[in-house]
JSON list of C-alpha atoms and ligand atoms in Angstrom, two decimals:
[
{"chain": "A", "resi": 27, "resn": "UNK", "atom": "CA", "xyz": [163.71, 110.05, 139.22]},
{"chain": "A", "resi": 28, "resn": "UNK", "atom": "CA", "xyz": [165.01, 109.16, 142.53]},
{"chain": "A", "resi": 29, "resn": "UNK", "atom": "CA", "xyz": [165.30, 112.16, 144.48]},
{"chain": "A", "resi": 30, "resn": "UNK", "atom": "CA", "xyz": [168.54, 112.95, 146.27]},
{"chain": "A", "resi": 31, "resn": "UNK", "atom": "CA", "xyz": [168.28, 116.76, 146.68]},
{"chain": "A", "resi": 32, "resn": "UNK", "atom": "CA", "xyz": [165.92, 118.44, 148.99]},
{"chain": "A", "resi": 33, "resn": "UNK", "atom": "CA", "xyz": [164.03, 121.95, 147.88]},
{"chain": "A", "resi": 34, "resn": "UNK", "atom": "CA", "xyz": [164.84, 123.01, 151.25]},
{"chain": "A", "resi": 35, "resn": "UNK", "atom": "CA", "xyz": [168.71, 123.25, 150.14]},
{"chain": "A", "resi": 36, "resn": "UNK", "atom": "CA", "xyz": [167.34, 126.56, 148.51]},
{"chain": "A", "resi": 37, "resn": "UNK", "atom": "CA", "xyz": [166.39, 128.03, 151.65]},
{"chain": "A", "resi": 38, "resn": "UNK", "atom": "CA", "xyz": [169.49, 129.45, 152.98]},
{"chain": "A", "resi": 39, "resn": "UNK", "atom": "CA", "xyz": [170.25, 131.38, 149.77]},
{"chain": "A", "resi": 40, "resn": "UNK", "atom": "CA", "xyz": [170.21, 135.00, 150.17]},
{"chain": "A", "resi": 41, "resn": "UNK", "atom": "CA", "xyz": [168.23, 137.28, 147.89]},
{"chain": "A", "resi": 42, "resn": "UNK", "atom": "CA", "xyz": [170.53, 137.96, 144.54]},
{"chain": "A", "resi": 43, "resn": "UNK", "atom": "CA", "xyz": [172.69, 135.28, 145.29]},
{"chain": "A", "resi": 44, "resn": "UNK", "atom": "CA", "xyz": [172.77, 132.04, 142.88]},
{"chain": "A", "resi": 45, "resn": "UNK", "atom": "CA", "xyz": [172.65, 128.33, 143.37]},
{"chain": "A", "resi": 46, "resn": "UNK", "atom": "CA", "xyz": [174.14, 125.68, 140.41]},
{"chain": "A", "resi": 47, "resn": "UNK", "atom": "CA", "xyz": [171.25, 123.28, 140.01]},
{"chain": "A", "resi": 48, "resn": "UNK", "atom": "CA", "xyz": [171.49, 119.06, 140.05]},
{"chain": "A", "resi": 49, "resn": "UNK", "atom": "CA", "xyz": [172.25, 118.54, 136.27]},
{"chain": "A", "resi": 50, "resn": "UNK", "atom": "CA", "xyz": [169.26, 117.49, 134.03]},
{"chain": "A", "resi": 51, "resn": "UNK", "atom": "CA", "xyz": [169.17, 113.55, 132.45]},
{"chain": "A", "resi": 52, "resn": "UNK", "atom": "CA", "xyz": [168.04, 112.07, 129.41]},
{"chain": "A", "resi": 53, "resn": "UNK", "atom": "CA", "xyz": [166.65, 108.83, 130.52]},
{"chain": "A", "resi": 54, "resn": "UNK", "atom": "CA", "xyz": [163.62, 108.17, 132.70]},
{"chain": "A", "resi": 55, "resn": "UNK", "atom": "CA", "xyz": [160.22, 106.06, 133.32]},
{"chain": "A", "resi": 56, "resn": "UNK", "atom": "CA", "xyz": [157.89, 106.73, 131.45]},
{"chain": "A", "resi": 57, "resn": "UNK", "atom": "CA", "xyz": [157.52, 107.33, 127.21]},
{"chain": "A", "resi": 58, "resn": "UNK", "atom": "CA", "xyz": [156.89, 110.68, 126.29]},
{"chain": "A", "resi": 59, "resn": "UNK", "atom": "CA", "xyz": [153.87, 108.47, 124.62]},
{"chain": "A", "resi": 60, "resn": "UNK", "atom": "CA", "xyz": [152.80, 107.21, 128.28]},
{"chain": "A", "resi": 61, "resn": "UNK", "atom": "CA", "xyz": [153.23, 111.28, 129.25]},
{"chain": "A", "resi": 62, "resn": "UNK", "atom": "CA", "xyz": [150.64, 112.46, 126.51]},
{"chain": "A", "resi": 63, "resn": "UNK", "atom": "CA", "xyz": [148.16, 110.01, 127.21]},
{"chain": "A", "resi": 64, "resn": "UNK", "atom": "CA", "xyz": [148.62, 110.62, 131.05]},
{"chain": "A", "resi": 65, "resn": "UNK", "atom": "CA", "xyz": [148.50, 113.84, 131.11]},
{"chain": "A", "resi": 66, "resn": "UNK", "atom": "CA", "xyz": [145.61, 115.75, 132.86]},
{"chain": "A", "resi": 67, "resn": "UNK", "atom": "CA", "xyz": [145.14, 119.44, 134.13]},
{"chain": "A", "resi": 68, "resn": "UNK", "atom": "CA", "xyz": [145.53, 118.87, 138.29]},
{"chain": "A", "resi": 69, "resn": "UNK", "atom": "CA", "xyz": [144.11, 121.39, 140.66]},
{"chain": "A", "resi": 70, "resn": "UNK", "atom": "CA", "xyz": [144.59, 119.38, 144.06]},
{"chain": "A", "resi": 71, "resn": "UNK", "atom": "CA", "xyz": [148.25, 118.92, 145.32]},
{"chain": "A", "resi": 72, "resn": "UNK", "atom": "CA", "xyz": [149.52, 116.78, 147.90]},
{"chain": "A", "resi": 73, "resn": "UNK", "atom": "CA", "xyz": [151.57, 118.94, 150.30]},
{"chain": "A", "resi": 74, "resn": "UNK", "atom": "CA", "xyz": [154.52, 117.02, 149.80]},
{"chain": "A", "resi": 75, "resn": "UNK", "atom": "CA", "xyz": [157.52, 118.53, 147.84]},
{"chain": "A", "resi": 76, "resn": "UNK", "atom": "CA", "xyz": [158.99, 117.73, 145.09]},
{"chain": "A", "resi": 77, "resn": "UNK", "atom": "CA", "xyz": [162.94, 117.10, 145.21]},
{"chain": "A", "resi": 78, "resn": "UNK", "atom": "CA", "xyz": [165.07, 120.19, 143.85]},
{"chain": "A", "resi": 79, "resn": "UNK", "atom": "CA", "xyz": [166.55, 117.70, 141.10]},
{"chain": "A", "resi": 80, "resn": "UNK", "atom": "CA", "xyz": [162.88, 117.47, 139.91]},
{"chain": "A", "resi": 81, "resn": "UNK", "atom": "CA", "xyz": [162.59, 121.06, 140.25]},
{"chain": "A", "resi": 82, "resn": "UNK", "atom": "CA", "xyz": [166.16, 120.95, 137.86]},
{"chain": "A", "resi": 83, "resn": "UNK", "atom": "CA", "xyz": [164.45, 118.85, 135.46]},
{"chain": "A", "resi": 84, "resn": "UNK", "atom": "CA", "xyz": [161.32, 120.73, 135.33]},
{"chain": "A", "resi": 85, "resn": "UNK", "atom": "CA", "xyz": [163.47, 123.76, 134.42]},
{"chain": "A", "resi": 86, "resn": "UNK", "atom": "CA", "xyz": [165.65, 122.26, 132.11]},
{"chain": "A", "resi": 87, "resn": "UNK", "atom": "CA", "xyz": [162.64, 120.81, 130.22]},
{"chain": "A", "resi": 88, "resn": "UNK", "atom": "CA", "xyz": [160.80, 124.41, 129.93]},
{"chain": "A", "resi": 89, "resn": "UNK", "atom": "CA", "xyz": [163.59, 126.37, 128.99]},
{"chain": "A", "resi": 90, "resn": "UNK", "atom": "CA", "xyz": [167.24, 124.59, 129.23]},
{"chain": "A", "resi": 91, "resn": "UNK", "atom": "CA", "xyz": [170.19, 124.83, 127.09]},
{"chain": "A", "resi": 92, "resn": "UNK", "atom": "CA", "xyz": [170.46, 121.80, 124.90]},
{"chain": "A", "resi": 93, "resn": "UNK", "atom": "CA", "xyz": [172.99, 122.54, 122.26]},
{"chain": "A", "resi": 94, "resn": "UNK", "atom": "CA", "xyz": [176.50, 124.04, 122.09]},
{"chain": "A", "resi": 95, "resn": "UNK", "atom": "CA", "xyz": [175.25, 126.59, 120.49]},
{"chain": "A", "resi": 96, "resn": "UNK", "atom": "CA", "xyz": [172.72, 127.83, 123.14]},
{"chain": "A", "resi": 97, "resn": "UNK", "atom": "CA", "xyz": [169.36, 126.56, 121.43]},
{"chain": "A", "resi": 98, "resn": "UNK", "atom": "CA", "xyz": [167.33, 125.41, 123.92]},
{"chain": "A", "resi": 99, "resn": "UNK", "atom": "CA", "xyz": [164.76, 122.29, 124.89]},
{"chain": "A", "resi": 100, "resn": "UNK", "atom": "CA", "xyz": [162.02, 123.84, 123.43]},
{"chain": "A", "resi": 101, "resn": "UNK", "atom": "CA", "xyz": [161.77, 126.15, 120.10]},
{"chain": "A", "resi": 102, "resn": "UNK", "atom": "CA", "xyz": [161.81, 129.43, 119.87]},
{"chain": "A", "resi": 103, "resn": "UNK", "atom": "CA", "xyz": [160.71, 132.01, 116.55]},
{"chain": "A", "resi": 104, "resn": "UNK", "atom": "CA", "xyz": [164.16, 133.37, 115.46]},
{"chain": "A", "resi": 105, "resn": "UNK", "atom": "CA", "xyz": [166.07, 131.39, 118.29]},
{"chain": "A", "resi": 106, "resn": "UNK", "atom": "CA", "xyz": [164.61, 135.43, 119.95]},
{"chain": "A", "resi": 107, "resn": "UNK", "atom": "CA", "xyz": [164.12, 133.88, 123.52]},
{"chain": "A", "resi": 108, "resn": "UNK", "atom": "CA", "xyz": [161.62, 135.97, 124.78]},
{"chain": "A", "resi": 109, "resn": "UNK", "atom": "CA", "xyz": [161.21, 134.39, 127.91]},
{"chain": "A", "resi": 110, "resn": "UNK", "atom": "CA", "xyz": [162.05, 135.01, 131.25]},
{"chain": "A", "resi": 111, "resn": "UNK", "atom": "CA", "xyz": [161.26, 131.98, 133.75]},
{"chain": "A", "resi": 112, "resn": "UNK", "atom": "CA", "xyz": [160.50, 132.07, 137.51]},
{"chain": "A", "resi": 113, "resn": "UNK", "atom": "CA", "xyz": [159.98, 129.63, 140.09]},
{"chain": "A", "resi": 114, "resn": "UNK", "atom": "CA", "xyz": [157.69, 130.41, 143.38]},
{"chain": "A", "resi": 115, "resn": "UNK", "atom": "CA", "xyz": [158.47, 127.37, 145.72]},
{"chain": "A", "resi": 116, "resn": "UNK", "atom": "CA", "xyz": [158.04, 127.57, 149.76]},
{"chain": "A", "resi": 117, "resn": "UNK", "atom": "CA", "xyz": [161.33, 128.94, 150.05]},
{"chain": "A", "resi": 118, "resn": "UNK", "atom": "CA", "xyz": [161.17, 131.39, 147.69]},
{"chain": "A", "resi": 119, "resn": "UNK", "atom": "CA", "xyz": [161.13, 133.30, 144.14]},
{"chain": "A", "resi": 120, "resn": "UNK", "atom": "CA", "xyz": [164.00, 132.41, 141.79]},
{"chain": "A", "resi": 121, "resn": "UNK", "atom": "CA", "xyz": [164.95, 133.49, 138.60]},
{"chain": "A", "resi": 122, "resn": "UNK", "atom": "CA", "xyz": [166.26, 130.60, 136.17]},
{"chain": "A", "resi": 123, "resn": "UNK", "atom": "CA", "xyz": [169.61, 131.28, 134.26]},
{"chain": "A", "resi": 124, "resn": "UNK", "atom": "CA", "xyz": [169.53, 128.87, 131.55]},
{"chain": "A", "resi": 125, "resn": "UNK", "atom": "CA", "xyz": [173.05, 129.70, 130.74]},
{"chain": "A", "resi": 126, "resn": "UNK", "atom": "CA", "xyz": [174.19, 128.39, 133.85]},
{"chain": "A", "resi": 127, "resn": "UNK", "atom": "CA", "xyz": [171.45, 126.07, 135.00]},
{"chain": "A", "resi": 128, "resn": "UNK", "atom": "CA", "xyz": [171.26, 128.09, 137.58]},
{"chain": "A", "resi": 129, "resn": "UNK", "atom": "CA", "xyz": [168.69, 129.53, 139.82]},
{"chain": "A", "resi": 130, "resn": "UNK", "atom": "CA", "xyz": [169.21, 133.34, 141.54]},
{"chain": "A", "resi": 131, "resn": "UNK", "atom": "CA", "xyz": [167.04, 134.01, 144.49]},
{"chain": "A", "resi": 132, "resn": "UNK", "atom": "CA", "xyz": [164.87, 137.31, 143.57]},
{"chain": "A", "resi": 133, "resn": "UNK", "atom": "CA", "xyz": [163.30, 137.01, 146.56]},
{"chain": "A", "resi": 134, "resn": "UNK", "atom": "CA", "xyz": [163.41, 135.05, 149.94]},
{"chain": "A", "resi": 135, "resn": "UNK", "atom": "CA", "xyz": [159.08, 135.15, 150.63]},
{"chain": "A", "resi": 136, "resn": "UNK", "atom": "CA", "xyz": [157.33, 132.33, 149.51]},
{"chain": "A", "resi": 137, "resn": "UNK", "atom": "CA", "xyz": [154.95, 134.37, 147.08]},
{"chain": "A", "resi": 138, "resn": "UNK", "atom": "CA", "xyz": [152.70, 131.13, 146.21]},
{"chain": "A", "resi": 139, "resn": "UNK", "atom": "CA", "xyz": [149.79, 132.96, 147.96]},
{"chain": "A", "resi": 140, "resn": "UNK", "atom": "CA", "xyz": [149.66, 136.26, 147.02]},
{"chain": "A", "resi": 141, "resn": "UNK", "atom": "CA", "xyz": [150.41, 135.27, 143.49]},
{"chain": "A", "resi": 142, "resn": "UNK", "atom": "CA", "xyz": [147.40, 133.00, 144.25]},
{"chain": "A", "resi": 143, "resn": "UNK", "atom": "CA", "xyz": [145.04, 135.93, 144.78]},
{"chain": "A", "resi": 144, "resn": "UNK", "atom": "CA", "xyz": [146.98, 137.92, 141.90]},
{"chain": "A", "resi": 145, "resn": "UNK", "atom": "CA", "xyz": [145.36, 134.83, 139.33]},
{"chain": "A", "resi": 146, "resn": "UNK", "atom": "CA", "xyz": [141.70, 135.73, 140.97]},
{"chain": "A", "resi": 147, "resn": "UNK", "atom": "CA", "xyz": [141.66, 133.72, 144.05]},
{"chain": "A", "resi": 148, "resn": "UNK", "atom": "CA", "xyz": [142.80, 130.04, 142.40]},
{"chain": "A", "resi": 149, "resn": "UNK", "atom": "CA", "xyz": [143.90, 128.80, 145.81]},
{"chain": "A", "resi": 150, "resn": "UNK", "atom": "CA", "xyz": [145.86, 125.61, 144.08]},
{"chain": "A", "resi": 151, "resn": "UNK", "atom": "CA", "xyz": [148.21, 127.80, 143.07]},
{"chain": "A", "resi": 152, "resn": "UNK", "atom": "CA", "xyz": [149.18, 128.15, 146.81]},
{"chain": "A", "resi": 153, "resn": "UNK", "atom": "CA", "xyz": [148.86, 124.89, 147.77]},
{"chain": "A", "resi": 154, "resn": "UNK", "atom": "CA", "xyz": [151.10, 123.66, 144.85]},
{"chain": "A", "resi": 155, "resn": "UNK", "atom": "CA", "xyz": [154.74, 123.93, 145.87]},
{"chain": "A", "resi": 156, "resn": "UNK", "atom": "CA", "xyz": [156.12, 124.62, 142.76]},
{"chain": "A", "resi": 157, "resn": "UNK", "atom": "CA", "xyz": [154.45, 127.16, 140.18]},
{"chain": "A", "resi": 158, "resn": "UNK", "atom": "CA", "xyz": [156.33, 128.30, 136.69]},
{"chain": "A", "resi": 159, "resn": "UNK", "atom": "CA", "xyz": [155.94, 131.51, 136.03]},
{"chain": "A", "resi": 160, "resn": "UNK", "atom": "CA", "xyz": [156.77, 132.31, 132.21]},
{"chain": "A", "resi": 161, "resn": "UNK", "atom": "CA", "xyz": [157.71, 136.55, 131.53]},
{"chain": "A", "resi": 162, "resn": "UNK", "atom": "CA", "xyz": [158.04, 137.89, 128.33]},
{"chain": "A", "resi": 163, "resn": "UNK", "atom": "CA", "xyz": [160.58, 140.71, 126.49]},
{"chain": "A", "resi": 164, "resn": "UNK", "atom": "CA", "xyz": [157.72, 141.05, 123.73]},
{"chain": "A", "resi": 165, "resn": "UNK", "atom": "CA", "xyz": [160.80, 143.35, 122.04]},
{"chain": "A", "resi": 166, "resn": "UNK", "atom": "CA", "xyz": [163.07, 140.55, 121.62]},
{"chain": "A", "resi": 167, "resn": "UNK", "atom": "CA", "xyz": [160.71, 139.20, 119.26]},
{"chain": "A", "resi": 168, "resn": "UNK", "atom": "CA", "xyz": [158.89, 141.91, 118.12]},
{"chain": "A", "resi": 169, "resn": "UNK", "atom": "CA", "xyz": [162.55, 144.04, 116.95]},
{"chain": "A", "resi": 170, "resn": "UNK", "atom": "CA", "xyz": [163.06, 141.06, 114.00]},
{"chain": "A", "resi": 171, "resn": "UNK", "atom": "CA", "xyz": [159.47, 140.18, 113.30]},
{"chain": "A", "resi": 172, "resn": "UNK", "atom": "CA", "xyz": [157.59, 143.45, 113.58]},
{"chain": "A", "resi": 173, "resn": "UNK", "atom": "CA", "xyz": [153.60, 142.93, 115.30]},
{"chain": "A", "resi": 174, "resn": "UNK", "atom": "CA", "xyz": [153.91, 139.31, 113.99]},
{"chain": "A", "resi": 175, "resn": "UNK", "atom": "CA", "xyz": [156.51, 138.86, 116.55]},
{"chain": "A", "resi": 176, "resn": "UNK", "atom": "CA", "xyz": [153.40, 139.14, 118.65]},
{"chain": "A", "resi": 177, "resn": "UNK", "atom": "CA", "xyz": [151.91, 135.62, 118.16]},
{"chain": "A", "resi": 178, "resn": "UNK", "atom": "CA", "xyz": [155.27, 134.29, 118.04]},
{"chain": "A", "resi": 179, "resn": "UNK", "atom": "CA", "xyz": [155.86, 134.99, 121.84]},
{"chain": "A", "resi": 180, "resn": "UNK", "atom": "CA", "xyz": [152.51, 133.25, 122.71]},
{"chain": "A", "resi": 181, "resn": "UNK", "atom": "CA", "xyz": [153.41, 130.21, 120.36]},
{"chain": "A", "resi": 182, "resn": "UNK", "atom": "CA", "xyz": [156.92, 130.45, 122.03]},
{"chain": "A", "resi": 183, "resn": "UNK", "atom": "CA", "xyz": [155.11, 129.83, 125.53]},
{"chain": "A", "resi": 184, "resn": "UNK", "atom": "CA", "xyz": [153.02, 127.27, 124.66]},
{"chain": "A", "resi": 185, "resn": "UNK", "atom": "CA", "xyz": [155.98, 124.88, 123.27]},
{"chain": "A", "resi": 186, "resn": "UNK", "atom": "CA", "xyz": [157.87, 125.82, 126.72]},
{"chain": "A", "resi": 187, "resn": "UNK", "atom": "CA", "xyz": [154.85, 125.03, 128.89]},
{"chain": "A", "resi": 188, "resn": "UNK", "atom": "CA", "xyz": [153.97, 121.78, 127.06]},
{"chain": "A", "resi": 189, "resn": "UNK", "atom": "CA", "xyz": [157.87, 120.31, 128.00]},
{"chain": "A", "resi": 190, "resn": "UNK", "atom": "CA", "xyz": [156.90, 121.22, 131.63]},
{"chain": "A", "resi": 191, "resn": "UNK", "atom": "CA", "xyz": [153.82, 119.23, 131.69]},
{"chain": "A", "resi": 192, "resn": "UNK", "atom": "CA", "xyz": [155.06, 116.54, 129.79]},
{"chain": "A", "resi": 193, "resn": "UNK", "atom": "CA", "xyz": [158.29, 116.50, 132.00]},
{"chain": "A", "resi": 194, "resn": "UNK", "atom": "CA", "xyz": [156.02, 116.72, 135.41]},
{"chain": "A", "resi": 195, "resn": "UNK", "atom": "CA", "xyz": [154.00, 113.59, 134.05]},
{"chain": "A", "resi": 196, "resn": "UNK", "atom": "CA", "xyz": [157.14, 111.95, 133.58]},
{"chain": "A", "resi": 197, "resn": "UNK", "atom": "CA", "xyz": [158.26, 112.54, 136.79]},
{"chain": "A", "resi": 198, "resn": "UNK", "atom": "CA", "xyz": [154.72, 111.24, 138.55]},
{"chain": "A", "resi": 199, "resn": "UNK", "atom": "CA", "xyz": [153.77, 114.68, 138.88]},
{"chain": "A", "resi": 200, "resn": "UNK", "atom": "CA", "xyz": [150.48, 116.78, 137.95]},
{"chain": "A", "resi": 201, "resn": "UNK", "atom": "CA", "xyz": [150.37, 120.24, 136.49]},
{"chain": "A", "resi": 202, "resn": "UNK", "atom": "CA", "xyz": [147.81, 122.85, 135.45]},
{"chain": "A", "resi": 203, "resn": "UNK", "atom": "CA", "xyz": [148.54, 125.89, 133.35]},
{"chain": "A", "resi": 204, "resn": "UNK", "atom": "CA", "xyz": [146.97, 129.22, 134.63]},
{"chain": "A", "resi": 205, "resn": "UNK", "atom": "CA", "xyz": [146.58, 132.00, 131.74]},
{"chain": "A", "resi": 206, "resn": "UNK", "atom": "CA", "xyz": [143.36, 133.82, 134.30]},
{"chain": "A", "resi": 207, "resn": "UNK", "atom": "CA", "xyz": [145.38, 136.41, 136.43]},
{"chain": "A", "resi": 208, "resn": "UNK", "atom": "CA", "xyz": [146.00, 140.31, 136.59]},
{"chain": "A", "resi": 209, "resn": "UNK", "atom": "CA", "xyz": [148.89, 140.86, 134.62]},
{"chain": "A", "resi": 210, "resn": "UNK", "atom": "CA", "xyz": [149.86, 143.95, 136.76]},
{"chain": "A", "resi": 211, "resn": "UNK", "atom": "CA", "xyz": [149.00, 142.45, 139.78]},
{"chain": "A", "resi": 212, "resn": "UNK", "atom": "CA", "xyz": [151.16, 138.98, 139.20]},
{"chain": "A", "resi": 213, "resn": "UNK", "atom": "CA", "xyz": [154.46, 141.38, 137.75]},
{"chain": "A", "resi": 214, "resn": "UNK", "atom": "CA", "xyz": [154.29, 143.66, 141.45]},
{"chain": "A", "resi": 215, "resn": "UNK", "atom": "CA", "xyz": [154.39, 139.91, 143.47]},
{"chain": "A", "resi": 216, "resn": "UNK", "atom": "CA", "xyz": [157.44, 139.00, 141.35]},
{"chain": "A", "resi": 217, "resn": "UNK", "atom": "CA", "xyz": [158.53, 142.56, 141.07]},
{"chain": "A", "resi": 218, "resn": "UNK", "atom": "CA", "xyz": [159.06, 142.37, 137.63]},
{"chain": "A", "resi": 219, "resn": "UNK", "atom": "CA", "xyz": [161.64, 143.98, 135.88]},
{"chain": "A", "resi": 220, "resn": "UNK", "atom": "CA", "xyz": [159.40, 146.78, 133.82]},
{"chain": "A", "resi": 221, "resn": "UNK", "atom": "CA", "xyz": [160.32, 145.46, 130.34]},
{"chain": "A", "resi": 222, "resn": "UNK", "atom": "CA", "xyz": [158.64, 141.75, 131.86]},
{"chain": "A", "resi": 223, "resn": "UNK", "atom": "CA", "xyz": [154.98, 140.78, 131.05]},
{"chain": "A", "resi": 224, "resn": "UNK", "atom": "CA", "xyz": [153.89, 137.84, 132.98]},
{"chain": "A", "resi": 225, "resn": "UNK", "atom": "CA", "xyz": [151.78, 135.64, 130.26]},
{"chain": "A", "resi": 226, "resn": "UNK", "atom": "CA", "xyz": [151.49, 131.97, 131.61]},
{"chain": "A", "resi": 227, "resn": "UNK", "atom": "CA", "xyz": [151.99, 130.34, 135.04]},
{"chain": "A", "resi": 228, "resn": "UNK", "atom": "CA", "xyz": [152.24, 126.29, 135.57]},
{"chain": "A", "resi": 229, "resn": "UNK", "atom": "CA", "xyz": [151.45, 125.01, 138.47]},
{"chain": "A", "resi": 230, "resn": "UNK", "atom": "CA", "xyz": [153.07, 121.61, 139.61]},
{"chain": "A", "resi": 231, "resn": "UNK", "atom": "CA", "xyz": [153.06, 119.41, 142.58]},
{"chain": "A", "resi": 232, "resn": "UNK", "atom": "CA", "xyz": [152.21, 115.63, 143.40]},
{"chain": "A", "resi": 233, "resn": "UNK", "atom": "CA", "xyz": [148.37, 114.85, 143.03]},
{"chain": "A", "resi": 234, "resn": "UNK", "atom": "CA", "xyz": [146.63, 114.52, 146.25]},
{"chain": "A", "resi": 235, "resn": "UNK", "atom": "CA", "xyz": [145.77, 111.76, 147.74]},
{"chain": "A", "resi": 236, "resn": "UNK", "atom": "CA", "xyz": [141.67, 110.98, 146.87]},
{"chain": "B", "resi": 302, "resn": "FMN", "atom": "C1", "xyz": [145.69, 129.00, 127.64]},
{"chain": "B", "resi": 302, "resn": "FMN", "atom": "C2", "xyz": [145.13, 128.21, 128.79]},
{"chain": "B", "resi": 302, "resn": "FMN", "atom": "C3", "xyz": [144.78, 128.87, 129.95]},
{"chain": "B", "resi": 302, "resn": "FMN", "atom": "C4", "xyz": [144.29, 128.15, 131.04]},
{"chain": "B", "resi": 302, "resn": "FMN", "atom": "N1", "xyz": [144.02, 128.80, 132.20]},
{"chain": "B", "resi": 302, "resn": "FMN", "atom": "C5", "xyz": [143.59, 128.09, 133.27]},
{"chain": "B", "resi": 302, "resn": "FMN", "atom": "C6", "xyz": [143.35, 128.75, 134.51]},
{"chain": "B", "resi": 302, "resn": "FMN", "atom": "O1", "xyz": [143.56, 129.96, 134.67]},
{"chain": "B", "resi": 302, "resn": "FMN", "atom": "N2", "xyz": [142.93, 128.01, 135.55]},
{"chain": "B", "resi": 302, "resn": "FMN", "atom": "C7", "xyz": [142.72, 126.65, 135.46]},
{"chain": "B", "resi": 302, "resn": "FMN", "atom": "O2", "xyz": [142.33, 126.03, 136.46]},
{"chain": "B", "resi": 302, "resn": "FMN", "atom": "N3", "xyz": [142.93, 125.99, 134.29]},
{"chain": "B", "resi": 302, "resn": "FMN", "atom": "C8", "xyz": [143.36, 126.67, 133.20]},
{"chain": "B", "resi": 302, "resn": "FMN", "atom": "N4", "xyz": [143.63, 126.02, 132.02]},
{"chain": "B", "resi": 302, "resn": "FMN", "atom": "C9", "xyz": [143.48, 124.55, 131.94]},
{"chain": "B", "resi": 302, "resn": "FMN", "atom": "C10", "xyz": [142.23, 124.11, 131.16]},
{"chain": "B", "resi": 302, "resn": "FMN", "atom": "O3", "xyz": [141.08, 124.37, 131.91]},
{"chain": "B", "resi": 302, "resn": "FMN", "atom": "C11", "xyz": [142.37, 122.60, 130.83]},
{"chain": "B", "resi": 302, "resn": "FMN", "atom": "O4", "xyz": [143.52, 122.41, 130.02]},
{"chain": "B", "resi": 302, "resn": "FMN", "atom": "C12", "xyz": [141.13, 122.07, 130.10]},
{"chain": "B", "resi": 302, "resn": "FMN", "atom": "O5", "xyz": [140.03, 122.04, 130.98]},
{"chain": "B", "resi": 302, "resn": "FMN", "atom": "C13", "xyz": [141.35, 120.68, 129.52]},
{"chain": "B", "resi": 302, "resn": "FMN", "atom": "O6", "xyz": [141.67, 119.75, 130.55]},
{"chain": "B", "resi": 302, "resn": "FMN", "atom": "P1", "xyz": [143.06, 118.95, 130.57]},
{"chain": "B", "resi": 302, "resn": "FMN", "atom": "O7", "xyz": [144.19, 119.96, 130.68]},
{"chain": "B", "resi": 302, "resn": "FMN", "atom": "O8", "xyz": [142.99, 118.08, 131.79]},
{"chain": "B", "resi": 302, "resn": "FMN", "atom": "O9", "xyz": [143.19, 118.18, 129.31]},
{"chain": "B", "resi": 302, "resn": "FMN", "atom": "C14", "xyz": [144.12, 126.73, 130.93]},
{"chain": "B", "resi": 302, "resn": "FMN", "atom": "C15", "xyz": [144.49, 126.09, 129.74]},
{"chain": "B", "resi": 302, "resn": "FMN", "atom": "C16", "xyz": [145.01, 126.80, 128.70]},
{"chain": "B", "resi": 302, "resn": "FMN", "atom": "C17", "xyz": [145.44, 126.07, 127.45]}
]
């Protein structure tokens, strides 16, 4: 993807205030074949930051809006939508509005290293400058489906965390997903809203250098 749009554009945005994101495409390099076969859990990340219309993509691919209708890029029990889905980068904490492709600064810290120590101390997690964090509304789910609804959030997450990876592959990036942290811990960095459970972080950057 050639990369037009700086991640630094998101730095002047003022907490609560939103930003319209580069829209998302359909065609790139690489088979989502080549991206399964490729893909490997990275832990070491180059410093060097990804463009915000990767960031776009990466969002769009976890949790975007891909019919008329408002289903989105990856499936959900019930069409429920349990998830709420955050992005720590240097210049910030945003909140994704799939509705609008759209991000909305929640807060103006870069939070990469406390949420770091929040998932026990994995210091990639600062050192990657983009991390995914997935939230859930268990009660979206759980008001149709009862304690089934449950599993169905966890399934939910995995199908929206496999599109990132696949999608950072794609884009000659490296991810890792992080499921070790301290749930109460990781929701006071973000400052969760109360009915929010943190329940998967990706972390995503370009693979350093050997
Ligand atoms: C549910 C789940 C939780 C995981 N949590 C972590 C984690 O907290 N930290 C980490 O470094 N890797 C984590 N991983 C990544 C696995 O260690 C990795 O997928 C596994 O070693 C296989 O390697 P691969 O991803 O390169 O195929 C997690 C993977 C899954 C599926």
């Amino acid at each position: 993807m050639e990369m037009r749009r700086q991640l630094g554009e998101l730095a002047p945005l003022a907490a609560g205030k939103s930003a319209e994101l580069p829209p998302h495409r359909e065609v790139g390099q690489m088979t989502v074949e080549e991206a399964i076969a490729r893909r490997r859990s990275v832990r070491s990340f180059s410093p060097e930051e990804p463009g915000l219309d990767a960031a776009a993509q990466l969002l769009w691919a976890a949790q975007g809006i891909t019919s008329e209708d408002g289903l989105r890029a990856a499936p959900s029990a019930g069409a429920r939508y349990p998830l709420e889905t955050c992005l720590a980068c240097p210049y910030g904490l945003f909140h994704y509005e799939p509705a609008k492709h759209a991000v909305t600064k929640a807060q103006v810290e870069d939070v990469r290293a406390p949420l770091a120590s929040a998932c026990f101390g994995q210091t990639f997690i600062a050192d990657a400058p983009l991390s995914v964090i997935f939230a859930a509304v268990h009660e979206r789910t759980t008001s149709r489906y009862g304690d089934r609804g449950i599993r169905y959030v966890y399934m939910d997450v995995g199908h929206a965390a496999e599109n990132l990876h696949l999608q950072a592959e794609a884009l000659g990036l490296g991810s890792v997903p992080v499921g070790a942290f301290d749930d109460d811990a990781v929701a006071e960095v973000l400052r969760l809203p109360s009915d929010q459970r943190p329940i998967y972080i990706v972390a995503i950057g370009f693979r350093a250098r050997a």
